[in-house]
Coordinates of C-alpha atoms in Angstrom, one line a residue:
Chain A
M1 CA 14.3 8.0 31.3
I2 CA 10.9 7.4 31.9
K3 CA 9.9 6.6 35.6
I4 CA 6.9 5.1 36.5
N5 CA 6.3 4.8 40.4
N6 CA 3.7 3.4 42.1
L7 CA 1.2 4.0 39.6
D8 CA -2.7 3.4 40.1
F9 CA -5.1 4.5 37.2
A10 CA -8.6 4.0 36.6
Y11 CA -11.3 5.0 34.1
K12 CA -14.4 6.0 36.4
N13 CA -14.8 2.4 38.1
T14 CA -12.7 0.6 35.7
Q15 CA -9.3 -0.2 37.2
V16 CA -6.4 -0.3 34.6
F17 CA -3.1 -0.2 36.6
K18 CA -2.8 -1.0 40.2
N19 CA 0.5 0.1 41.8
I20 CA 2.9 -0.5 39.1
S21 CA 6.3 0.5 38.7
L22 CA 8.4 0.8 35.6
E23 CA 11.3 2.2 34.1
F24 CA 12.1 2.8 30.0
Q25 CA 15.7 3.5 29.6
K26 CA 17.0 5.9 27.1
G27 CA 18.1 4.9 23.6
N28 CA 16.1 2.1 23.3
I29 CA 13.1 0.7 21.4
Y30 CA 10.7 -0.9 23.5
G31 CA 8.0 -3.3 22.4
L32 CA 4.9 -2.6 24.7
L33 CA 2.9 -6.1 24.5
G34 CA -0.2 -7.1 25.9
E35 CA -3.5 -8.5 25.4
N36 CA -6.1 -6.4 23.9
G37 CA -7.6 -4.0 26.6
V38 CA -4.8 -4.3 29.2
G39 CA -3.7 -0.7 28.9
K40 CA -1.2 -0.2 26.9
T41 CA -2.5 2.8 25.1
T42 CA -3.5 4.1 28.3
L43 CA 0.0 3.8 29.6
L44 CA 1.4 5.5 26.7
K45 CA -1.3 8.4 27.1
L46 CA 0.1 8.6 31.1
I47 CA 3.6 9.0 29.6
C48 CA 2.7 11.9 27.1
G49 CA 0.4 13.5 29.8
L50 CA -2.7 13.1 28.4
Q51 CA -3.8 11.3 31.3
K52 CA -3.1 12.1 34.8
P53 CA -2.0 9.3 37.3
V54 CA -4.9 8.8 40.2
H55 CA -2.2 7.5 42.6
G56 CA 1.8 7.4 42.1
S57 CA 3.9 9.4 39.4
V58 CA 4.9 9.2 36.2
T59 CA 8.2 11.4 35.1
V60 CA 10.1 11.7 32.0
D61 CA 13.5 13.2 32.4
G62 CA 12.4 14.5 36.1
I63 CA 9.5 16.2 34.4
T64 CA 5.8 15.3 35.2
P65 CA 4.1 15.0 31.9
S66 CA 0.5 15.9 33.1
M67 CA 1.6 19.5 33.2
R68 CA 1.9 19.6 29.5
E69 CA 5.1 22.0 29.8
P70 CA 6.5 23.0 26.4
Q71 CA 9.7 21.8 27.2
F72 CA 8.4 18.3 27.7
L73 CA 6.2 18.5 24.6
Q74 CA 8.6 19.3 22.5
N75 CA 10.5 16.2 22.9
V76 CA 7.8 13.6 22.9
Y77 CA 5.3 12.8 20.3
F78 CA 2.4 10.3 20.3
L79 CA 1.2 8.5 16.9
P80 CA -1.9 7.3 18.1
E81 CA -3.6 3.9 16.4
E82 CA -6.3 5.8 14.9
V83 CA -5.3 7.9 11.7
I84 CA -6.8 11.0 12.2
T85 CA -5.5 13.5 9.7
E86 CA -6.4 17.2 8.6
D87 CA -7.5 18.4 5.0
T88 CA -4.2 19.2 3.8
T89 CA -1.0 17.4 2.5
P90 CA 1.3 16.0 4.7
E91 CA 4.2 18.5 3.7
K92 CA 1.8 21.3 4.7
F93 CA 0.8 19.3 8.0
I94 CA 4.4 19.2 9.0
Q95 CA 5.5 22.5 8.1
K96 CA 2.6 23.6 10.2
I97 CA 3.7 21.6 13.3
G98 CA 7.4 21.2 12.8
V99 CA 8.3 25.0 13.8
F100 CA 7.4 23.7 17.4
Y101 CA 10.0 21.1 17.5
P102 CA 13.7 21.9 17.7
R103 CA 15.3 19.5 15.6
Y104 CA 12.4 19.0 12.9
D105 CA 14.3 18.3 9.7
F106 CA 12.1 18.9 6.5
A107 CA 14.9 17.1 4.2
L108 CA 14.5 14.2 6.5
F109 CA 10.7 14.2 6.3
N110 CA 10.9 14.2 2.3
Q111 CA 13.6 11.6 2.4
L112 CA 11.2 9.4 4.8
M113 CA 8.4 10.0 2.5
K114 CA 10.3 8.8 -0.3
E115 CA 11.4 5.7 1.1
L116 CA 8.0 4.8 2.7
E117 CA 6.6 5.2 -1.0
V118 CA 4.2 8.1 -0.1
D119 CA 3.1 10.3 -2.9
L120 CA 3.9 13.8 -1.6
S121 CA 1.5 16.0 -3.7
K122 CA -1.7 13.9 -2.2
K123 CA -3.6 15.3 0.3
F124 CA -4.1 13.2 3.4
N125 CA -8.1 12.1 2.4
E126 CA -6.6 10.9 -0.9
L127 CA -4.4 8.5 0.6
S128 CA -5.3 5.0 1.5
H129 CA -5.0 4.0 5.2
G130 CA -1.7 2.3 5.0
Q131 CA -0.4 5.6 3.1
K132 CA -1.8 7.9 5.5
K133 CA 0.0 6.1 8.4
K134 CA 3.2 5.8 6.6
A135 CA 2.7 9.7 5.9
L136 CA 2.1 9.8 9.7
L137 CA 4.9 8.0 10.6
A138 CA 7.3 10.2 8.3
C139 CA 6.1 13.2 10.1
A140 CA 6.6 11.9 13.5
M141 CA 10.2 10.8 13.0
S142 CA 11.1 14.0 10.9
L143 CA 10.4 15.7 14.2
Q144 CA 13.4 13.7 15.7
T145 CA 12.0 13.8 19.5
D146 CA 13.8 12.2 22.2
Y147 CA 10.8 10.1 22.7
L148 CA 8.5 8.5 20.2
F149 CA 5.4 6.6 21.1
L150 CA 3.5 4.4 18.6
D151 CA 0.3 2.8 19.3
E152 CA -0.2 0.1 16.8
P153 CA 1.6 1.4 14.2
T154 CA 1.7 -1.5 12.0
N155 CA -2.2 -2.0 11.9
G156 CA -3.5 -1.5 8.6
L157 CA -0.1 -1.7 6.9
D158 CA 0.7 -4.3 4.2
I159 CA 3.5 -6.6 4.4
P160 CA 5.9 -4.5 2.5
S161 CA 5.1 -1.6 4.2
K162 CA 5.5 -3.3 7.3
A163 CA 9.1 -4.3 6.3
L164 CA 9.6 -0.6 5.3
F165 CA 8.4 0.5 8.8
R166 CA 11.0 -1.8 10.5
K167 CA 13.5 -0.5 8.3
V168 CA 13.0 3.5 8.7
I169 CA 12.5 3.1 12.6
S170 CA 15.8 1.2 13.0
Q171 CA 17.7 2.9 10.3
Y172 CA 16.5 6.8 11.0
C173 CA 16.0 6.4 15.4
S174 CA 19.4 7.9 17.0
D175 CA 21.1 6.4 19.9
E176 CA 19.4 9.0 21.9
T177 CA 15.7 8.5 20.9
T178 CA 13.5 6.2 23.1
V179 CA 10.9 4.5 21.1
I180 CA 8.1 2.7 22.6
I181 CA 5.7 0.7 20.4
S182 CA 2.8 -0.8 21.8
T183 CA 1.7 -3.4 19.8
H184 CA -0.4 -6.8 20.1
Q185 CA 1.2 -8.1 16.4
V186 CA 4.5 -9.2 18.1
K187 CA 5.7 -10.9 14.8
D188 CA 5.3 -7.3 12.8
V189 CA 8.0 -5.8 15.5
E190 CA 10.1 -9.2 15.7
N191 CA 13.9 -7.7 14.7
L192 CA 13.3 -4.3 16.1
I193 CA 12.3 -4.1 19.7
D194 CA 14.5 -4.4 22.5
P195 CA 13.6 -4.5 25.5
I196 CA 10.2 -5.8 25.9
V197 CA 7.5 -4.6 28.3
I198 CA 4.4 -7.3 28.9
L199 CA 1.6 -5.6 30.6
D200 CA -1.3 -7.7 32.1
K201 CA -4.7 -6.3 33.4
D202 CA -3.2 -4.5 36.5
D203 CA 0.1 -5.7 36.3
V204 CA 3.8 -5.6 34.6
L205 CA 4.6 -9.1 34.0
M206 CA 7.8 -8.6 32.1
N207 CA 10.2 -5.6 31.6
A208 CA 13.3 -7.2 30.2
S209 CA 15.8 -7.1 27.6
F210 CA 16.6 -9.8 25.2
A211 CA 19.8 -10.6 26.9
E212 CA 18.2 -10.8 30.3
I213 CA 15.3 -13.0 28.9
T214 CA 17.8 -15.5 27.4
D215 CA 19.7 -15.5 30.4
K216 CA 16.5 -17.2 32.2
I217 CA 14.8 -18.6 29.4
Y218 CA 15.6 -20.8 26.7
F219 CA 13.8 -21.2 23.4
E220 CA 14.5 -24.8 21.8
Y221 CA 13.4 -26.0 18.7
S222 CA 12.9 -29.6 18.8
P223 CA 10.9 -32.5 17.0
E224 CA 8.9 -33.0 20.2
R225 CA 7.1 -31.4 22.9
L226 CA 9.1 -31.2 25.9
Q227 CA 7.5 -31.6 29.3
D228 CA 8.9 -29.2 31.6
A229 CA 8.7 -26.3 29.2
Y230 CA 6.4 -23.2 30.2
Y231 CA 5.1 -23.2 26.8
T232 CA 5.1 -25.3 23.5
E233 CA 4.0 -24.7 20.0
M234 CA 3.9 -26.7 16.9
L235 CA 5.9 -25.1 14.2
P236 CA 6.2 -26.6 10.8
G237 CA 8.8 -29.4 11.1
G238 CA 8.7 -29.6 14.9
Y239 CA 7.8 -27.7 18.1
I240 CA 9.2 -24.4 19.9
N241 CA 9.7 -24.9 23.5
V242 CA 10.2 -22.2 26.0
M243 CA 11.6 -23.7 28.8
P244 CA 13.8 -22.0 32.0
N245 CA 17.4 -21.7 31.2
T246 CA 19.0 -23.5 34.0
E247 CA 22.3 -24.7 31.9
H248 CA 22.7 -20.9 30.4
L249 CA 22.3 -22.0 27.0
E250 CA 22.2 -19.3 24.0
S251 CA 19.0 -19.2 22.0
N252 CA 17.1 -16.3 20.1
V253 CA 13.8 -15.0 21.2
N254 CA 10.9 -15.9 19.8
I255 CA 8.6 -12.9 20.9
E256 CA 5.2 -14.6 19.9
A257 CA 6.3 -17.6 21.7
L258 CA 7.8 -15.9 24.7
F259 CA 4.3 -13.7 24.9
N260 CA 2.3 -17.0 25.0
A261 CA 4.8 -18.5 27.4
V262 CA 4.3 -15.4 29.9
M263 CA 0.4 -15.1 29.6
K264 CA 0.3 -19.1 30.7
N265 CA 2.7 -18.6 33.6
K266 CA 2.3 -15.1 34.5
E267 CA 3.5 -15.5 38.3
T268 CA 6.2 -18.0 37.4
I269 CA 7.7 -16.2 34.7
K270 CA 7.1 -12.6 36.5
N271 CA 9.1 -14.0 39.4
L272 CA 11.9 -15.7 37.5
M273 CA 12.5 -12.2 35.8
K274 CA 12.6 -10.1 39.0
Chain B
M1 CA 13.5 27.5 29.3
N2 CA 10.2 29.6 30.0
N3 CA 7.6 27.1 30.4
T4 CA 4.7 29.7 31.0
F5 CA 5.2 32.2 28.2
N6 CA 7.7 32.6 25.2
I7 CA 6.9 35.1 22.5
N8 CA 8.5 33.0 19.8
R9 CA 6.4 30.2 21.0
F10 CA 3.4 32.3 21.1
G11 CA 3.8 33.4 17.4
K12 CA 4.2 29.6 16.5
I13 CA 0.8 29.1 17.9
L14 CA -0.6 32.2 16.7
K15 CA 0.5 31.0 13.2
H16 CA -0.7 27.5 13.9
D17 CA -4.2 28.5 14.7
G18 CA -4.3 31.3 12.0
L19 CA -3.5 28.9 9.2
N20 CA -6.4 26.9 10.5
F21 CA -8.7 30.1 10.5
F22 CA -9.8 30.5 6.9
P23 CA -9.8 26.7 6.0
N24 CA -12.2 26.0 8.9
F25 CA -14.2 29.2 9.1
I26 CA -14.4 30.6 5.5
L27 CA -17.9 28.9 4.6
A28 CA -19.8 30.1 7.8
L29 CA -18.5 33.7 7.2
A30 CA -19.3 33.6 3.5
I31 CA -22.8 32.7 4.8
L32 CA -23.0 35.5 7.2
W33 CA -22.0 38.1 4.9
A34 CA -24.2 36.7 2.0
I35 CA -27.1 37.2 4.4
P36 CA -27.7 41.2 4.2
V37 CA -27.0 40.6 0.5
V38 CA -29.9 38.3 0.4
I39 CA -32.0 41.1 2.1
Y40 CA -30.7 43.6 -0.4
L41 CA -31.8 41.5 -3.1
F42 CA -35.3 40.9 -1.8
T43 CA -35.6 44.7 -0.9
A44 CA -34.5 45.8 -4.4
L45 CA -36.7 43.5 -6.2
M46 CA -39.7 43.6 -3.9
P47 CA -42.4 45.0 -6.3
T48 CA -43.3 48.7 -5.2
D49 CA -46.5 50.5 -5.7
G50 CA -44.6 53.7 -6.8
T51 CA -43.2 54.2 -3.7
T52 CA -39.4 53.6 -2.8
H53 CA -38.3 51.0 -0.1
I54 CA -35.6 52.4 1.9
Y55 CA -33.4 50.3 3.8
D56 CA -31.8 52.8 6.5
A57 CA -28.5 52.3 7.5
M58 CA -29.1 52.2 11.0
A59 CA -31.4 49.0 10.2
R60 CA -28.5 47.5 8.9
V61 CA -26.0 48.3 11.4
N62 CA -28.3 46.6 13.6
I63 CA -28.8 43.5 11.2
I64 CA -24.8 43.4 11.1
D65 CA -24.9 43.7 14.7
F66 CA -26.9 40.4 15.3
L67 CA -24.7 38.7 12.4
L68 CA -21.8 39.5 14.6
K69 CA -22.9 38.0 17.3
I70 CA -24.1 34.6 15.4
A71 CA -20.3 34.7 14.1
I72 CA -19.2 35.0 17.6
I73 CA -21.3 32.3 18.9
I74 CA -20.3 29.9 16.5
A75 CA -16.6 30.6 16.3
P76 CA -15.2 28.6 19.3
A77 CA -17.0 25.5 17.9
I78 CA -15.7 25.9 14.4
L79 CA -12.2 26.8 15.2
Y80 CA -11.7 24.6 18.1
K81 CA -13.8 21.9 17.4
T82 CA -11.7 18.8 18.1
C83 CA -9.4 20.4 20.6
N84 CA -11.3 18.4 23.8
D85 CA -12.5 15.4 21.6
S86 CA -10.5 12.3 23.2
R87 CA -9.0 11.1 19.8
K88 CA -8.9 14.3 17.5
G89 CA -7.6 16.6 20.2
I90 CA -4.6 14.7 20.9
G91 CA -2.7 16.7 18.3
Y92 CA -3.7 20.1 19.8
A93 CA -2.9 19.0 23.5
M94 CA 0.5 17.4 22.5
L95 CA 1.6 20.6 20.6
P96 CA 4.6 22.0 22.2
A97 CA 3.1 25.4 23.3
S98 CA 2.2 26.4 27.1
T99 CA -1.6 26.5 28.1
L100 CA -1.4 30.1 28.7
E101 CA -0.2 30.4 24.8
K102 CA -3.1 28.3 23.7
F103 CA -5.4 29.9 25.8
L104 CA -4.1 33.4 24.7
S105 CA -4.4 32.4 21.0
M106 CA -7.9 30.9 21.3
V107 CA -9.3 34.3 22.8
I108 CA -7.4 36.3 20.1
F109 CA -9.1 34.4 17.4
C110 CA -12.5 34.0 19.0
V111 CA -12.9 37.6 20.5
I112 CA -10.5 39.8 18.3
V113 CA -10.1 38.1 15.0
T114 CA -13.3 36.9 14.3
P115 CA -15.4 40.0 14.9
I116 CA -12.8 42.2 13.0
I117 CA -12.8 39.5 10.1
Y118 CA -16.8 39.4 10.3
M119 CA -17.1 43.5 10.4
A120 CA -14.3 44.0 7.8
G121 CA -16.3 42.2 5.3
A122 CA -19.6 43.0 6.3
L123 CA -18.9 46.8 6.2
A124 CA -17.2 46.4 3.1
I125 CA -20.1 44.3 1.5
D126 CA -22.7 46.9 2.8
S127 CA -20.4 49.9 1.3
I128 CA -20.5 48.2 -2.1
L129 CA -24.1 47.8 -2.2
A130 CA -24.7 51.5 -0.9
L131 CA -22.6 52.5 -3.6
I132 CA -25.2 50.9 -5.9
N133 CA -28.3 52.9 -6.7
G134 CA -30.3 51.0 -4.9
P135 CA -32.8 50.3 -1.8
Y136 CA -29.9 51.4 0.6
D137 CA -30.0 54.6 2.4
G138 CA -26.5 55.8 3.7
F139 CA -23.4 53.9 4.7
A140 CA -23.6 51.4 7.5
L141 CA -19.5 51.8 8.0
S142 CA -20.2 55.5 8.7
M143 CA -22.6 54.9 11.2
Y144 CA -21.4 51.6 13.0
F145 CA -18.5 52.9 15.2
D146 CA -20.9 56.0 15.9
K147 CA -23.9 54.2 16.5
Y148 CA -24.1 54.8 20.6
A149 CA -23.9 58.3 20.0
Q150 CA -27.0 58.2 17.9
I151 CA -29.0 57.5 20.8
D152 CA -30.6 59.9 23.1
Y153 CA -29.1 59.6 26.4
S154 CA -31.5 62.3 28.3
I155 CA -31.0 60.0 31.4
A156 CA -27.3 61.1 31.1
N157 CA -28.0 64.6 32.0
H158 CA -29.3 63.7 35.5
D159 CA -27.5 63.7 38.7
V160 CA -27.1 60.1 39.6
A161 CA -26.2 60.6 43.2
N162 CA -30.1 61.9 43.7
L163 CA -31.4 58.8 41.4
L164 CA -30.0 55.9 43.0
D165 CA -29.5 54.8 46.5
D166 CA -25.9 55.3 48.0
T167 CA -25.9 51.5 49.0
W168 CA -25.7 50.8 44.9
P169 CA -22.0 50.4 44.0
L170 CA -21.8 52.4 40.9
F171 CA -19.3 51.8 38.2
I172 CA -20.7 54.3 36.2
N173 CA -22.2 57.4 36.8
S174 CA -24.0 58.1 32.9
L175 CA -25.1 56.4 30.1
S176 CA -22.6 57.9 27.8
P177 CA -21.8 56.6 24.4
T178 CA -18.4 55.8 25.7
F179 CA -19.9 53.8 28.6
M180 CA -22.1 52.1 26.2
T181 CA -19.2 51.1 23.6
I182 CA -17.8 49.5 26.7
L183 CA -20.6 47.8 27.6
S184 CA -21.3 46.6 24.1
L185 CA -17.5 45.2 24.0
L186 CA -17.7 43.5 27.2
G187 CA -20.8 42.0 26.1
T188 CA -19.2 40.5 23.0
L189 CA -16.1 39.4 25.2
M190 CA -18.7 37.2 27.7
L191 CA -20.8 35.8 25.0
S192 CA -17.7 35.0 23.1
S193 CA -16.1 33.5 26.6
I194 CA -19.6 31.7 27.5
F195 CA -19.4 29.8 23.9
M196 CA -15.7 29.3 24.2
F197 CA -15.9 27.5 27.5
G198 CA -19.1 25.5 26.1
N199 CA -16.9 24.3 23.6
M200 CA -14.3 23.0 25.8
I201 CA -16.9 21.0 28.1
F202 CA -19.3 19.7 25.5
K203 CA -18.0 17.2 23.1
K204 CA -21.3 17.1 20.6
R205 CA -23.8 19.9 19.5
K206 CA -21.3 22.5 21.5
T207 CA -23.2 25.5 20.4
G208 CA -26.7 24.0 20.9
K209 CA -26.5 22.7 24.3
M210 CA -24.6 26.2 25.4
I211 CA -27.9 28.1 23.9
G212 CA -30.1 25.6 25.8
I213 CA -28.2 26.0 29.0
L214 CA -28.4 29.9 28.6
I215 CA -32.3 29.6 27.9
L216 CA -32.8 27.4 30.9
L217 CA -30.7 29.6 33.1
L218 CA -32.7 32.8 31.9
I219 CA -36.0 31.3 32.7
I220 CA -34.8 30.2 36.2
I221 CA -33.3 33.5 36.8
M222 CA -36.7 35.2 35.6
I223 CA -38.7 32.6 37.8
I224 CA -36.8 33.6 40.6
F225 CA -37.0 37.5 40.3
V226 CA -40.6 37.8 39.4
N227 CA -41.0 35.6 42.7
Y228 CA -38.9 37.8 44.7
V229 CA -40.6 40.9 43.1
A230 CA -44.1 39.5 43.8
N231 CA -43.5 38.6 47.4
N232 CA -41.3 41.5 48.4
E233 CA -43.9 44.0 49.9
A234 CA -41.7 46.7 50.0
I235 CA -41.6 46.7 46.1
T236 CA -45.3 45.9 45.6
E237 CA -46.2 48.7 47.9
Y238 CA -43.5 51.0 46.1
L239 CA -44.9 50.0 42.5
K240 CA -48.4 50.9 43.8
Q241 CA -47.7 54.2 44.9
L242 CA -46.1 55.0 41.2
D243 CA -48.0 57.4 39.4
E244 CA -47.3 59.8 36.4
D245 CA -44.9 62.1 38.3
N246 CA -42.5 59.5 39.6
I247 CA -42.6 56.9 37.0
T248 CA -40.0 58.3 34.9
E249 CA -37.8 58.5 37.8
F250 CA -38.3 54.7 38.6
I251 CA -37.8 53.7 34.8
E252 CA -34.4 55.7 35.1
R253 CA -33.5 54.2 38.3
I254 CA -34.2 50.8 36.7
I255 CA -32.1 51.5 34.1
F256 CA -29.2 52.4 35.8
I257 CA -29.5 49.3 38.1
W258 CA -29.9 47.3 34.8
M259 CA -26.7 48.7 33.5
N260 CA -24.8 48.4 36.5
A261 CA -26.1 45.0 36.6
A262 CA -25.0 44.1 33.2
L263 CA -21.8 45.8 33.7
Y264 CA -20.6 43.5 36.7
T265 CA -22.2 40.4 35.3
E266 CA -20.3 40.8 31.9
I267 CA -17.0 41.3 33.9
I268 CA -17.4 38.7 36.5
V269 CA -19.1 35.8 33.8
S270 CA -16.1 36.7 31.3
A271 CA -13.6 36.2 33.8
L272 CA -15.1 33.0 35.3
M273 CA -15.5 31.6 31.7
L274 CA -12.1 32.2 30.4
F275 CA -10.9 30.8 33.5
G276 CA -12.9 27.8 32.8
V277 CA -11.5 27.6 29.5
Y278 CA -7.9 28.0 30.9
R279 CA -8.4 24.9 33.0
K280 CA -10.1 23.0 30.9
I281 CA -7.3 23.3 28.2
K282 CA -4.7 22.6 31.1
T283 CA -6.8 19.5 32.5
Q284 CA -8.4 17.9 29.7
K285 CA -8.1 14.2 29.5
Y286 CA -7.7 12.3 26.2

């Protein structure tokens, strides 16, 4: 489990987090959502130990990530947004780093490369941006770490690749694996993530599972705009209304509408979800 | 699990760094290996007026030594160029090995492997060229490991206790070939550790910046030293009294002080720089 307690973090004079507390339970695929610049990548870097909190603590299974101990590092993998590759083939790359990870599976790597439709024989620099991202995803998943952190993994992927991405994440991540996907393209991770964490500047607005969300928030599709909705958006054929679920009705979460509702009613929804 | 040092993990990081060694460094090594060949060709093809140009083995040893220092200076920035880069260095930081293991591997490749590989290649090329009936006189290989024995250390015959004040903390008592070899090896370690540290603290133009800092430091030290000597009455009085009889003793005294200072400096600077490298590996933010 990842525990963040009273975390303060700043880059020189720019405050990123102010006294935030948050928990990530094991075995879930978290969606880490937020507008650009709210600190999604920074939070992932803090959890990976690539940054150190100014105040407060971050622990992963009781270990402080910033100590960068091998016991911690062999259980986590961070795939940054920016594609940085070596002048080699994905196969040679994974063989070079895979030996450090106790559950690394080369057969799984080959299978993932096949499923993601990446040419095994080509070097990274001969692959397109999207192909590189998929190759790195195959590398990351074949390491079978307990924690997998993906920063904007669908950026630069075409539509079929986005579907392949969702497929391999849901199919190959074990029940023990905790995945945190940071993204601002919420539609790309629809039907994949649960729970959702929504970050705001200095703050965490929501950390809740779909069940917890639909228990308190109702998503209604109606022909007209409803007055007491947190957020309303016109869709083809009507409106999506994000409402308080006072009558405990069942509905399906529309992540994009939820995100916009939270952004428009920060304090209200934050207090509602407490 | 031992999070500080594990021999299996250390083997893995050595292998990892080793796999990066040749692809990253081979071009620079090839250029350094080629320089003596270019000098050879230049010497061989130079027009002569009947006399033979002999390219002495000891002169070649000095060139190889100089190029070795270049190899040592550039090695950290080539082999571990991205390890402190906020984007490209993430992979290195996240590799499941301890700080000590990463540090030791870095030291091994920069301080031991680089000189060995460079020297092996350079001496092999020199030997091949010496076998050809050309301008080379003798083999650098036969002389290299014995080079300090070639120098006449007449000072070694003196009684150091009479030569120096008792207050000087001496590490050595003669400028023997063994001492000079140790001094040279420590010099290599110091040079390497300085540029390893520079590689860790600078993000771009790492080697150039470190050379600039060293030149600046040298100028500052020289100014302070000259000022100190010029303004110290005891020293100036002593220098005025120097005549032909005691000038040799003075020079010997200076050489001994210099050598001792060099030894202390090499040990202290190397230790500080290596500690700095270790700390930077451990605490580098990305």
